Short mmCIF file of C-alpha atoms in Angstrom, two decimals:
data_model
loop_
_atom_site.label_atom_id
_atom_site.label_comp_id
_atom_site.label_asym_id
_atom_site.label_seq_id
_atom_site.Cartn_x
_atom_site.Cartn_y
_atom_site.Cartn_z
CA MET S 13 -11.75 28.27 -28.64
CA LYS S 14 -15.25 27.22 -27.55
CA TYR S 15 -18.13 26.15 -29.78
CA TYR S 16 -21.71 26.12 -28.58
CA ASN S 17 -24.47 24.09 -30.15
CA PRO S 18 -28.02 23.89 -28.74
CA VAL S 19 -28.20 20.21 -29.68
CA LEU S 20 -25.18 19.32 -27.56
CA ARG S 21 -24.84 21.90 -24.83
CA GLY S 22 -25.27 20.45 -21.37
CA MET S 23 -26.77 17.19 -22.63
CA TYR S 24 -23.95 14.96 -23.87
CA PRO S 25 -20.80 14.75 -21.72
CA ASP S 26 -17.45 13.10 -22.46
CA PRO S 27 -17.35 13.69 -26.23
CA SER S 28 -14.91 11.86 -28.50
CA VAL S 29 -14.31 12.89 -32.10
CA CYS S 30 -12.72 11.25 -35.13
CA ARG S 31 -12.37 12.31 -38.77
CA ALA S 32 -13.22 10.21 -41.82
CA GLY S 33 -12.71 11.91 -45.18
CA ASP S 34 -14.09 15.44 -45.03
CA LYS S 35 -16.50 14.78 -42.15
CA TYR S 36 -16.22 14.57 -38.37
CA TYR S 37 -18.03 12.10 -36.13
CA MET S 38 -18.63 12.31 -32.39
CA VAL S 39 -19.93 10.01 -29.65
CA CYS S 40 -20.84 10.93 -26.06
CA SER S 41 -21.65 9.28 -22.75
CA SER S 42 -25.12 7.89 -22.34
CA PHE S 43 -27.28 7.62 -19.23
CA GLN S 44 -29.83 5.21 -20.64
CA PHE S 45 -29.71 1.50 -21.42
CA PHE S 46 -30.59 1.62 -25.12
CA PRO S 47 -30.61 3.19 -27.54
CA ALA S 48 -27.31 4.38 -26.15
CA VAL S 49 -24.14 6.25 -27.15
CA PRO S 50 -25.53 9.00 -29.41
CA LEU S 51 -23.68 9.51 -32.70
CA PHE S 52 -23.24 12.94 -34.34
CA GLU S 53 -21.89 14.20 -37.67
CA SER S 54 -20.39 17.55 -38.65
CA ASP S 55 -18.72 19.18 -41.64
CA ASP S 56 -16.87 21.78 -39.61
CA MET S 57 -16.84 20.65 -35.92
CA VAL S 58 -19.11 23.61 -35.15
CA ASN S 59 -22.53 22.54 -36.35
CA TRP S 60 -23.47 19.01 -35.36
CA LYS S 61 -26.47 16.85 -36.11
CA GLN S 62 -27.39 13.51 -34.58
CA ILE S 63 -27.45 10.63 -37.05
CA GLY S 64 -28.18 7.73 -34.73
CA HIS S 65 -26.84 5.60 -31.86
CA CYS S 66 -24.07 3.02 -31.63
CA ILE S 67 -26.05 0.81 -29.23
CA THR S 68 -29.55 0.11 -30.57
CA ARG S 69 -30.23 -3.52 -29.60
CA ARG S 70 -30.54 -5.22 -26.21
CA SER S 71 -28.23 -7.98 -27.41
CA GLN S 72 -25.38 -5.48 -27.66
CA LEU S 73 -25.37 -5.21 -23.86
CA ASP S 74 -26.04 -8.84 -22.93
CA LEU S 75 -22.36 -9.58 -22.37
CA THR S 76 -22.18 -7.03 -19.53
CA GLY S 77 -24.46 -9.20 -17.39
CA ALA S 78 -26.35 -6.10 -16.20
CA ASP S 79 -30.14 -6.25 -16.07
CA LYS S 80 -30.13 -2.49 -15.82
CA CYS S 81 -27.49 -0.20 -17.20
CA SER S 82 -26.37 2.69 -15.03
CA GLY S 83 -24.68 4.31 -18.01
CA ILE S 84 -22.10 3.93 -20.74
CA PHE S 85 -19.41 6.43 -19.94
CA ALA S 86 -16.58 8.05 -21.86
CA PRO S 87 -16.96 6.18 -25.18
CA THR S 88 -14.30 6.68 -27.81
CA ILE S 89 -14.81 6.63 -31.58
CA ARG S 90 -12.00 5.63 -33.93
CA TYR S 91 -11.75 5.29 -37.72
CA HIS S 92 -9.26 2.80 -39.12
CA GLU S 93 -8.94 1.30 -42.61
CA GLY S 94 -12.53 2.04 -43.64
CA ARG S 95 -14.14 0.89 -40.39
CA PHE S 96 -15.56 2.84 -37.43
CA TYR S 97 -15.01 1.56 -33.89
CA MET S 98 -16.74 2.66 -30.68
CA VAL S 99 -15.07 1.40 -27.50
CA THR S 100 -16.51 1.99 -24.02
CA THR S 101 -17.15 0.69 -20.49
CA GLU S 102 -20.54 -0.27 -19.06
CA ALA S 103 -20.65 1.63 -15.76
CA LEU S 104 -22.31 -0.95 -13.49
CA THR S 105 -20.20 -4.02 -14.31
CA HIS S 106 -17.12 -2.19 -15.68
CA THR S 107 -17.21 -4.43 -18.74
CA ASN S 108 -15.00 -3.11 -21.56
CA PHE S 109 -16.17 -3.75 -25.11
CA TYR S 110 -16.34 -2.27 -28.58
CA VAL S 111 -18.67 -2.35 -31.57
CA TYR S 112 -17.88 -1.51 -35.17
CA THR S 113 -19.50 -0.66 -38.48
CA ASP S 114 -18.41 -0.23 -42.08
CA ASP S 115 -21.40 2.05 -42.74
CA ILE S 116 -21.66 4.99 -40.37
CA TYR S 117 -25.38 5.31 -41.21
CA GLY S 118 -26.08 1.60 -40.78
CA GLU S 119 -26.21 -0.94 -37.93
CA TRP S 120 -23.32 -1.45 -35.56
CA SER S 121 -21.96 -4.91 -34.80
CA GLU S 122 -22.58 -7.17 -31.85
CA PRO S 123 -20.16 -6.32 -28.99
CA ILE S 124 -16.61 -7.62 -28.73
CA ARG S 125 -15.40 -7.86 -25.17
CA VAL S 126 -11.88 -6.94 -24.02
CA ASP S 127 -10.94 -8.81 -20.85
CA GLU S 128 -8.68 -6.10 -19.47
CA GLU S 129 -9.04 -3.84 -16.44
CA GLY S 130 -9.28 -0.11 -16.97
CA ILE S 131 -11.86 2.59 -17.56
CA ASP S 132 -12.24 5.39 -20.13
CA PRO S 133 -10.87 3.05 -22.83
CA THR S 134 -9.73 3.74 -26.36
CA LEU S 135 -8.28 1.82 -29.30
CA TYR S 136 -4.97 2.62 -30.96
CA PHE S 137 -3.70 1.29 -34.29
CA GLU S 138 -0.07 1.25 -35.45
CA ASP S 139 2.04 -0.87 -37.84
CA GLY S 140 -0.75 -3.36 -38.42
CA LYS S 141 -1.29 -3.90 -34.69
CA SER S 142 -4.28 -3.01 -32.51
CA TYR S 143 -4.05 -1.89 -28.89
CA PHE S 144 -6.57 -1.44 -26.09
CA ILE S 145 -5.71 1.42 -23.70
CA GLY S 146 -7.46 2.35 -20.46
CA ASN S 147 -6.96 4.03 -17.10
CA GLY S 148 -5.99 1.43 -14.50
CA TYR S 149 -4.23 0.82 -11.21
CA ASP S 150 -0.65 -0.30 -10.57
CA GLU S 151 -0.82 -2.64 -7.56
CA GLU S 152 2.92 -2.77 -6.98
CA ARG S 153 3.42 1.00 -6.98
CA GLY S 154 0.03 1.78 -5.45
CA CYS S 155 -0.97 4.44 -7.97
CA SER S 156 -3.03 5.07 -11.08
CA CYS S 157 -1.54 4.05 -14.39
CA ILE S 158 -2.28 3.57 -18.06
CA ARG S 159 -3.01 -0.06 -18.95
CA MET S 160 -2.31 -1.13 -22.51
CA CYS S 161 -2.42 -4.49 -24.23
CA GLU S 162 -2.24 -5.66 -27.81
CA ILE S 163 -5.46 -7.32 -28.97
CA ASP S 164 -6.79 -9.26 -31.95
CA ILE S 165 -9.18 -6.64 -33.36
CA GLU S 166 -11.50 -9.33 -34.75
CA THR S 167 -11.99 -11.14 -31.44
CA GLY S 168 -10.89 -8.73 -28.70
CA GLU S 169 -8.57 -11.39 -27.25
CA LYS S 170 -5.30 -10.21 -25.76
CA ILE S 171 -2.11 -11.15 -27.55
CA GLY S 172 0.52 -12.45 -25.17
CA LYS S 173 0.09 -13.75 -21.64
CA SER S 174 -1.10 -11.56 -18.80
CA LYS S 175 0.26 -12.07 -15.29
CA PRO S 176 -2.17 -14.12 -13.16
CA ASP S 177 -3.31 -13.03 -9.73
CA TYR S 178 -5.08 -14.77 -6.86
CA SER S 179 -8.53 -13.65 -8.04
CA SER S 180 -8.06 -15.06 -11.55
CA VAL S 181 -6.57 -18.31 -10.22
CA PHE S 182 -9.55 -18.65 -7.88
CA GLY S 183 -11.99 -18.04 -10.74
CA LYS S 184 -10.44 -20.61 -13.06
CA LYS S 185 -10.20 -23.24 -10.35
CA LEU S 186 -13.84 -22.72 -9.37
CA CYS S 187 -14.86 -23.28 -12.99
CA ASN S 188 -12.88 -26.55 -13.01
CA ILE S 189 -14.58 -27.72 -9.82
CA ALA S 190 -18.02 -26.69 -11.09
CA GLU S 191 -17.50 -28.67 -14.29
CA LYS S 192 -17.28 -31.86 -12.23
CA ASN S 193 -19.70 -30.91 -9.45
CA ASN S 194 -23.07 -29.45 -10.39
CA LYS S 195 -23.79 -28.48 -6.78
CA ILE S 196 -21.25 -25.64 -6.90
CA ILE S 197 -22.90 -22.20 -6.74
CA ALA S 198 -21.12 -18.83 -7.00
CA ILE S 199 -22.55 -15.76 -5.27
CA THR S 200 -21.17 -12.22 -5.49
CA ALA S 201 -22.13 -8.85 -4.04
CA ALA S 202 -21.68 -6.72 -7.20
CA MET S 203 -18.00 -7.71 -7.55
CA LYS S 204 -18.08 -10.29 -10.33
CA ASP S 205 -15.07 -8.91 -12.17
CA GLY S 206 -13.01 -7.97 -9.12
CA THR S 207 -13.35 -11.41 -7.52
CA GLY S 208 -12.58 -13.38 -10.69
CA LEU S 209 -16.08 -14.71 -11.42
CA LYS S 210 -16.48 -13.48 -15.00
CA GLU S 211 -15.65 -16.84 -16.57
CA PHE S 212 -17.89 -18.69 -14.11
CA ALA S 213 -20.81 -16.34 -14.86
CA ASN S 214 -20.41 -16.93 -18.59
CA LYS S 215 -20.06 -20.71 -18.33
CA TYR S 216 -22.64 -21.37 -15.64
CA PRO S 217 -25.18 -18.51 -15.67
CA GLU S 218 -27.83 -20.67 -13.99
CA ARG S 219 -25.45 -21.23 -11.04
CA PHE S 220 -24.25 -17.63 -10.73
CA PHE S 221 -26.00 -15.05 -8.56
CA ASP S 222 -25.15 -11.35 -8.23
CA VAL S 223 -27.12 -9.90 -5.32
CA GLY S 224 -25.82 -6.35 -5.70
CA ILE S 225 -24.04 -4.42 -2.97
CA ALA S 226 -25.51 -6.58 -0.21
CA GLU S 227 -22.94 -8.81 1.46
CA GLN S 228 -25.43 -9.68 4.19
CA HIS S 229 -27.86 -11.06 1.63
CA ALA S 230 -25.05 -12.88 -0.23
CA VAL S 231 -24.10 -14.87 2.88
CA GLY S 232 -27.73 -15.39 3.93
CA LEU S 233 -28.60 -16.66 0.45
CA ALA S 234 -25.57 -18.96 0.55
CA ALA S 235 -26.78 -20.44 3.83
CA GLY S 236 -30.20 -21.15 2.36
CA MET S 237 -28.71 -22.81 -0.71
CA ALA S 238 -26.36 -24.90 1.47
CA LYS S 239 -29.34 -26.03 3.52
CA ALA S 240 -30.96 -27.15 0.27
CA GLY S 241 -27.96 -29.33 -0.59
CA MET S 242 -25.86 -26.98 -2.73
CA ILE S 243 -22.24 -25.93 -2.12
CA PRO S 244 -22.18 -22.12 -2.34
CA VAL S 245 -18.91 -20.24 -2.78
CA VAL S 246 -18.95 -16.54 -1.86
CA PRO S 247 -15.87 -14.52 -2.85
CA VAL S 248 -15.95 -11.12 -1.19
CA TYR S 249 -13.38 -8.44 -0.43
CA SER S 250 -12.05 -8.93 3.09
CA SER S 251 -12.97 -5.40 4.19
CA PHE S 252 -16.58 -5.90 3.02
CA LEU S 253 -17.02 -9.26 4.75
CA GLN S 254 -17.55 -7.57 8.11
CA ARG S 255 -20.94 -6.36 6.85
CA ALA S 256 -22.15 -9.98 6.92
CA TYR S 257 -20.89 -10.93 10.39
CA ASP S 258 -24.38 -11.62 11.71
CA GLN S 259 -25.12 -13.96 8.81
CA LEU S 260 -21.80 -15.75 9.27
CA VAL S 261 -22.80 -16.50 12.86
CA HIS S 262 -26.54 -17.15 12.78
CA ASP S 263 -27.17 -18.41 9.25
CA VAL S 264 -23.97 -20.33 8.49
CA ALA S 265 -22.03 -21.31 11.61
CA ILE S 266 -24.83 -22.24 14.01
CA GLN S 267 -26.20 -24.65 11.39
CA ASN S 268 -22.66 -25.79 10.49
CA LEU S 269 -23.45 -25.39 6.79
CA PRO S 270 -20.98 -26.04 3.91
CA VAL S 271 -20.57 -22.41 2.85
CA ILE S 272 -17.16 -21.43 1.46
CA ILE S 273 -16.25 -17.78 2.06
CA CYS S 274 -13.29 -16.55 0.02
CA ALA S 275 -11.85 -13.34 1.48
CA ASP S 276 -10.21 -11.64 -1.50
CA ARG S 277 -7.91 -8.62 -0.95
CA ALA S 278 -7.01 -9.92 2.53
CA GLY S 279 -4.15 -8.03 4.11
CA ILE S 280 -2.73 -4.71 2.99
CA VAL S 281 -4.18 -3.58 -0.36
CA GLY S 282 -2.40 -0.26 -0.90
CA ASN S 283 -3.78 3.08 -1.99
CA ASP S 284 -7.44 2.07 -1.79
CA GLY S 285 -7.09 3.38 1.75
CA GLU S 286 -7.92 2.45 5.32
CA THR S 287 -11.51 1.43 4.49
CA HIS S 288 -10.23 -1.33 2.19
CA GLN S 289 -7.31 -2.75 4.17
CA GLY S 290 -8.21 -6.39 4.82
CA LEU S 291 -6.65 -6.82 8.26
CA LEU S 292 -9.59 -7.87 10.44
CA ASP S 293 -11.11 -10.96 8.82
CA MET S 294 -9.03 -13.55 10.72
CA ALA S 295 -9.66 -11.94 14.10
CA PHE S 296 -13.43 -11.60 13.79
CA THR S 297 -13.97 -14.96 12.08
CA LYS S 298 -11.80 -16.85 14.60
CA THR S 299 -14.35 -16.14 17.32
CA ILE S 300 -17.11 -17.98 15.41
CA PRO S 301 -17.50 -21.69 16.32
CA ASN S 302 -17.47 -24.30 13.51
CA PHE S 303 -15.47 -22.13 11.10
CA THR S 304 -12.25 -23.39 9.51
CA ILE S 305 -9.83 -20.59 8.54
CA MET S 306 -7.11 -21.13 5.92
CA SER S 307 -4.70 -19.05 3.87
CA PRO S 308 -2.61 -20.31 0.91
CA LYS S 309 1.10 -19.65 0.46
CA ASP S 310 0.87 -19.66 -3.36
CA PHE S 311 -1.50 -20.25 -6.31
CA SER S 312 -1.19 -24.01 -6.18
CA GLU S 313 -2.13 -24.14 -2.52
CA LEU S 314 -5.16 -21.93 -3.15
CA GLU S 315 -6.39 -24.47 -5.69
CA GLU S 316 -5.79 -27.31 -3.21
CA MET S 317 -7.61 -25.42 -0.46
CA LEU S 318 -10.66 -24.95 -2.68
CA ASP S 319 -10.75 -28.70 -3.36
CA PHE S 320 -10.31 -29.37 0.36
CA ALA S 321 -13.07 -26.92 1.34
CA VAL S 322 -15.57 -28.52 -1.04
CA GLU S 323 -14.90 -31.95 0.47
CA LEU S 324 -14.92 -30.69 4.08
CA LYS S 325 -18.65 -29.82 3.95
CA LYS S 326 -18.37 -27.30 6.80
CA PRO S 327 -18.10 -23.49 7.07
CA VAL S 328 -14.76 -22.36 5.63
CA LEU S 329 -12.96 -19.06 5.24
CA ILE S 330 -10.08 -18.94 2.72
CA ARG S 331 -8.21 -15.63 2.72
CA TYR S 332 -5.79 -14.52 0.03
CA PRO S 333 -4.17 -11.20 -0.95
CA ARG S 334 -4.55 -8.82 -3.82
CA GLY S 335 -2.17 -9.39 -6.71
CA GLY S 336 0.12 -12.30 -7.54
CA GLU S 337 2.21 -14.82 -5.68
CA ASP S 338 5.65 -13.78 -4.43
CA LEU S 339 7.08 -17.28 -4.74
CA ALA S 340 5.81 -20.50 -6.31
CA PHE S 341 6.89 -23.36 -4.08
CA LYS S 342 8.09 -26.46 -5.92
CA THR S 343 6.49 -29.02 -3.62
CA SER S 344 3.62 -29.04 -1.19
CA ASP S 345 2.32 -31.54 1.35
CA ILE S 346 -1.24 -32.81 0.99
CA ILE S 347 -3.60 -30.63 3.02
CA SER S 348 -4.90 -32.26 6.18
CA HIS S 349 -7.46 -30.52 8.40
CA GLY S 350 -5.74 -28.34 10.99
CA LYS S 351 -2.22 -29.59 10.20
CA VAL S 352 0.88 -27.52 9.50
CA GLU S 353 3.34 -28.00 6.66
CA VAL S 354 7.04 -28.07 7.57
CA ILE S 355 8.98 -26.49 4.71
CA GLU S 356 12.46 -26.20 6.28
CA GLU S 357 13.95 -28.00 9.27
CA GLY S 358 15.96 -26.11 11.88
CA GLU S 359 16.74 -26.14 15.61
CA GLU S 360 17.55 -22.61 16.80
CA ILE S 361 14.60 -20.50 15.74
CA ALA S 362 11.24 -21.33 14.11
CA PHE S 363 9.38 -19.11 11.68
CA ILE S 364 5.64 -19.73 11.54
CA ALA S 365 3.76 -17.90 8.79
CA MET S 366 0.63 -18.21 6.73
CA GLY S 367 -0.63 -16.89 3.43
CA LYS S 368 1.65 -14.73 1.33
CA MET S 369 3.99 -14.22 4.29
CA VAL S 370 5.23 -17.82 3.97
CA ALA S 371 7.18 -16.73 0.90
CA ARG S 372 8.70 -13.84 2.85
CA ALA S 373 9.61 -16.14 5.72
CA LYS S 374 11.25 -18.54 3.25
CA GLN S 375 13.47 -15.74 1.92
CA ILE S 376 14.46 -14.74 5.46
CA VAL S 377 15.17 -18.35 6.53
CA ASP S 378 17.40 -18.83 3.49
CA SER S 379 19.33 -15.64 4.34
CA LEU S 380 19.74 -16.65 7.99
CA LYS S 381 21.11 -20.05 7.05
CA GLU S 382 23.76 -18.34 4.93
CA ILE S 383 25.13 -16.64 8.07
CA GLY S 384 24.92 -19.75 10.22
CA ILE S 385 21.53 -19.32 11.95
CA ASN S 386 19.71 -22.66 11.72
CA ALA S 387 16.05 -21.70 11.17
CA LYS S 388 12.93 -23.84 10.86
CA LEU S 389 10.07 -22.78 8.56
CA ILE S 390 6.47 -23.82 9.21
CA ASN S 391 3.52 -23.01 6.98
CA SER S 392 0.64 -22.81 9.42
CA ARG S 393 -1.97 -23.11 6.63
CA PHE S 394 -4.73 -23.02 9.25
CA LEU S 395 -5.50 -20.38 11.82
CA LYS S 396 -8.41 -22.46 13.04
CA PRO S 397 -8.10 -25.25 13.96
CA ILE S 398 -4.41 -24.65 14.63
CA ASP S 399 -2.00 -27.57 14.94
CA GLU S 400 -1.41 -27.41 18.71
CA ASN S 401 -0.14 -30.99 18.99
CA TYR S 402 2.67 -30.41 16.51
CA LEU S 403 3.69 -27.12 18.10
CA ILE S 404 3.72 -28.56 21.63
CA ASN S 405 5.57 -31.77 20.76
CA ASN S 406 8.05 -30.58 18.15
CA LEU S 407 9.20 -27.12 19.24
CA ASP S 408 10.44 -27.98 22.74
CA LYS S 409 14.08 -27.42 21.73
CA ILE S 410 13.40 -24.17 19.87
CA GLU S 411 14.49 -21.00 21.68
CA ARG S 412 12.40 -18.53 19.71
CA ILE S 413 9.32 -18.53 17.50
CA VAL S 414 8.79 -15.76 14.94
CA THR S 415 5.28 -15.34 13.52
CA ILE S 416 4.63 -13.35 10.34
CA GLU S 417 1.13 -12.55 9.09
CA ASP S 418 -0.51 -10.05 6.76
CA ALA S 419 -3.16 -9.11 9.33
CA SER S 420 -3.81 -7.31 12.61
CA ILE S 421 -1.59 -8.17 15.55
CA VAL S 422 -4.78 -8.66 17.57
CA GLY S 423 -6.49 -12.04 17.28
CA GLY S 424 -4.38 -13.56 14.52
CA LEU S 425 -1.65 -16.18 14.11
CA GLY S 426 0.77 -14.58 16.56
CA SER S 427 -1.89 -14.40 19.25
CA GLU S 428 -2.69 -18.09 18.80
CA ILE S 429 0.96 -19.10 19.06
CA GLU S 430 1.39 -16.95 22.17
CA ARG S 431 -1.65 -18.61 23.73
CA ILE S 432 -0.29 -22.10 23.06
CA VAL S 433 3.12 -21.21 24.50
CA PHE S 434 1.54 -19.66 27.62
CA GLU S 435 -1.04 -22.39 28.28
CA ASN S 436 1.56 -25.15 27.96
CA ASP S 437 4.25 -23.33 29.93
CA LEU S 438 6.76 -23.60 27.08
CA ASP S 439 10.07 -21.81 27.58
CA ILE S 440 10.00 -20.14 24.17
CA ASP S 441 10.16 -16.46 23.24
CA VAL S 442 7.47 -15.41 20.75
CA ILE S 443 8.22 -12.56 18.35
CA LYS S 444 5.20 -11.34 16.39
CA PHE S 445 5.27 -9.49 13.10
CA ALA S 446 1.85 -8.12 12.18
CA TYR S 447 0.15 -4.77 11.71
CA PRO S 448 -0.68 -2.70 14.80
CA ASP S 449 -4.12 -2.36 16.31
CA LYS S 450 -5.12 0.71 14.36
CA PHE S 451 -6.49 1.65 10.95
CA ILE S 452 -3.76 1.70 8.31
CA LYS S 453 -3.89 4.65 5.94
CA GLN S 454 -3.36 4.44 2.21
CA GLY S 455 -0.02 3.96 0.54
CA ALA S 456 1.77 1.56 -1.76
CA VAL S 457 1.99 -1.94 -0.28
CA SER S 458 5.79 -1.80 -0.19
CA GLU S 459 5.73 1.57 1.58
CA ILE S 460 3.25 0.38 4.22
CA GLU S 461 5.25 -2.79 4.85
CA GLU S 462 8.41 -0.78 5.35
CA ARG S 463 6.64 1.74 7.56
CA PHE S 464 5.54 -0.99 9.97
CA GLY S 465 8.64 -3.16 9.79
CA MET S 466 6.93 -5.92 7.79
CA ASP S 467 9.30 -6.02 4.82
CA LYS S 468 12.00 -8.67 4.45
CA GLU S 469 14.87 -6.31 5.23
CA ASN S 470 13.42 -5.05 8.52
CA ILE S 471 12.44 -8.48 9.79
CA GLU S 472 15.81 -9.93 8.86
CA ARG S 473 17.64 -7.01 10.44
CA LEU S 474 15.73 -7.37 13.70
CA ILE S 475 16.28 -11.12 13.97
CA THR S 476 20.00 -10.94 13.19
CA SER S 477 20.42 -8.04 15.63
CA MET S 478 19.13 -10.28 18.41
CA TYR S 479 22.00 -12.65 17.81
CA ASP S 480 24.49 -9.81 17.39
CA PHE S 481 23.63 -8.14 20.71
CA GLU S 482 22.46 -10.98 22.90
CA GLU S 483 25.81 -11.53 24.68
CA LYS S 484 26.54 -7.82 25.00
CA SER S 485 23.25 -6.84 26.58
CA ASN S 486 20.07 -8.53 27.71
CA SER S 487 17.98 -5.38 27.43
CA PHE S 488 16.94 -5.86 23.84
CA ILE S 489 15.95 -9.50 24.36
CA GLU S 490 13.99 -8.57 27.49
CA VAL S 491 11.88 -6.18 25.41
CA ILE S 492 10.97 -9.10 23.18
CA LYS S 493 10.19 -11.37 26.14
CA ARG S 494 7.99 -8.88 27.93
CA GLY S 495 5.50 -8.49 25.15
CA SER S 496 6.76 -9.15 21.64
CA LYS S 497 6.89 -5.44 20.92
CA CYS S 498 8.73 -5.69 17.63
CA LEU S 499 6.79 -2.89 16.02
CA LYS S 500 7.54 -0.46 18.83
CA VAL S 501 11.22 -1.34 18.70
CA MET S 502 11.33 -0.68 14.98
CA GLU S 503 9.38 2.56 15.33
CA GLU S 504 11.78 3.81 18.00
CA LYS S 505 14.75 3.01 15.78
CA GLN S 506 13.16 4.89 12.89
CA LYS S 507 12.45 7.91 15.10
CA LYS S 508 16.10 8.01 16.23
CA LYS S 509 17.26 7.86 12.62
CA LYS S 510 15.03 10.81 11.71
CA LEU S 511 16.30 12.85 14.70
CA ASN S 512 19.90 12.16 13.73
#
């Protein structure tokens, strides 16, 4: 059944309706800053009249941090225990919040923010509990999902602990550093929420700058502030950092300025697709003189790297993945510029990894030791400068080096290790695990890793097969020696399986 009303038709999209007593109330999306979110009343859900707006004061939108509002979309109205609630998302900043009133014809409250990802939100009440529900994204499965959390309806705070991720850990640590160092500046290119800067923006608004979707300007501005004696920190998605390559070179690196670039979403990100896969940042930044490139193995090391970068007072790139840590290491060596961390000692084969792949390498090393393969595990920490002295002087008895990185096989960790082995005429086979030199299409992270032989099972299977077949045939080992073509080997095996 369709109802048409000249007041509503074609003007107010995304309606939401609730009932209170014998009347119905409706809110709709709004394309203006304020007054915003029109409010309607009806006796029969056929004939509607507007009775006001839910957003009538500028202060009700201050918490979004938007100077201009691009719209308040898909609001939801709910009636619970004598009180009306309107919950919505501000379109520019994706800030979720709700307002309430006890008098439908009166003023609505100041906003209450809900610090939870998701759009098109609503509130749900059951058994004395209040829940926030929104459309979100499941990082592990690489698909859309419904996000729900219990909240304190008076404050909007979530009840129970949410799982931290690298972005949130970065944001909290930056706030801690800024509390002690008033030279810390945070700059974002319209990604305050996604890069974990919400808390920083609220605590230090005079030291927070959102330049809009302009990564070039973000890095250029950071260079100017660094020249003036500040310490700017610029978190940006890895795949968007390439837009600012010119500024990284001419504005930051040539002047050797203390600008800290934090490449969030580095590595495979999943179903966001090939435009968002963060596989190139190490390769294109490695070519820039004066830059230090680091990647943490866990949350704790990310915090230590931020402290280290502030004290270094030179251009720094810290790259970290989307989502959480795979393994929290119990101990960690103090970070020293360009030095590796040895996590496990071994004599037969050495695994060198950086970033989140250190955890994967640790799992593989543990499995290999269970079957008698004595493996060494090295956390590279730095891509540039890389610890050449350690590698040259301490791996002379190692037969094979395996590198694992969440990046392109071109210009990354494996390439650096190969260069060191070649230039120093070391008799060591180098086996590289990285993503091929092509654009990786969308898919869940786990699916993409399996597709390209980057998951634990495939890497472990390949390494153990080398020991299983080495005495029977040299052909497999020769493939590795001639060019570290692990990915091609795995792809051929997969093709044969499909044919069979």
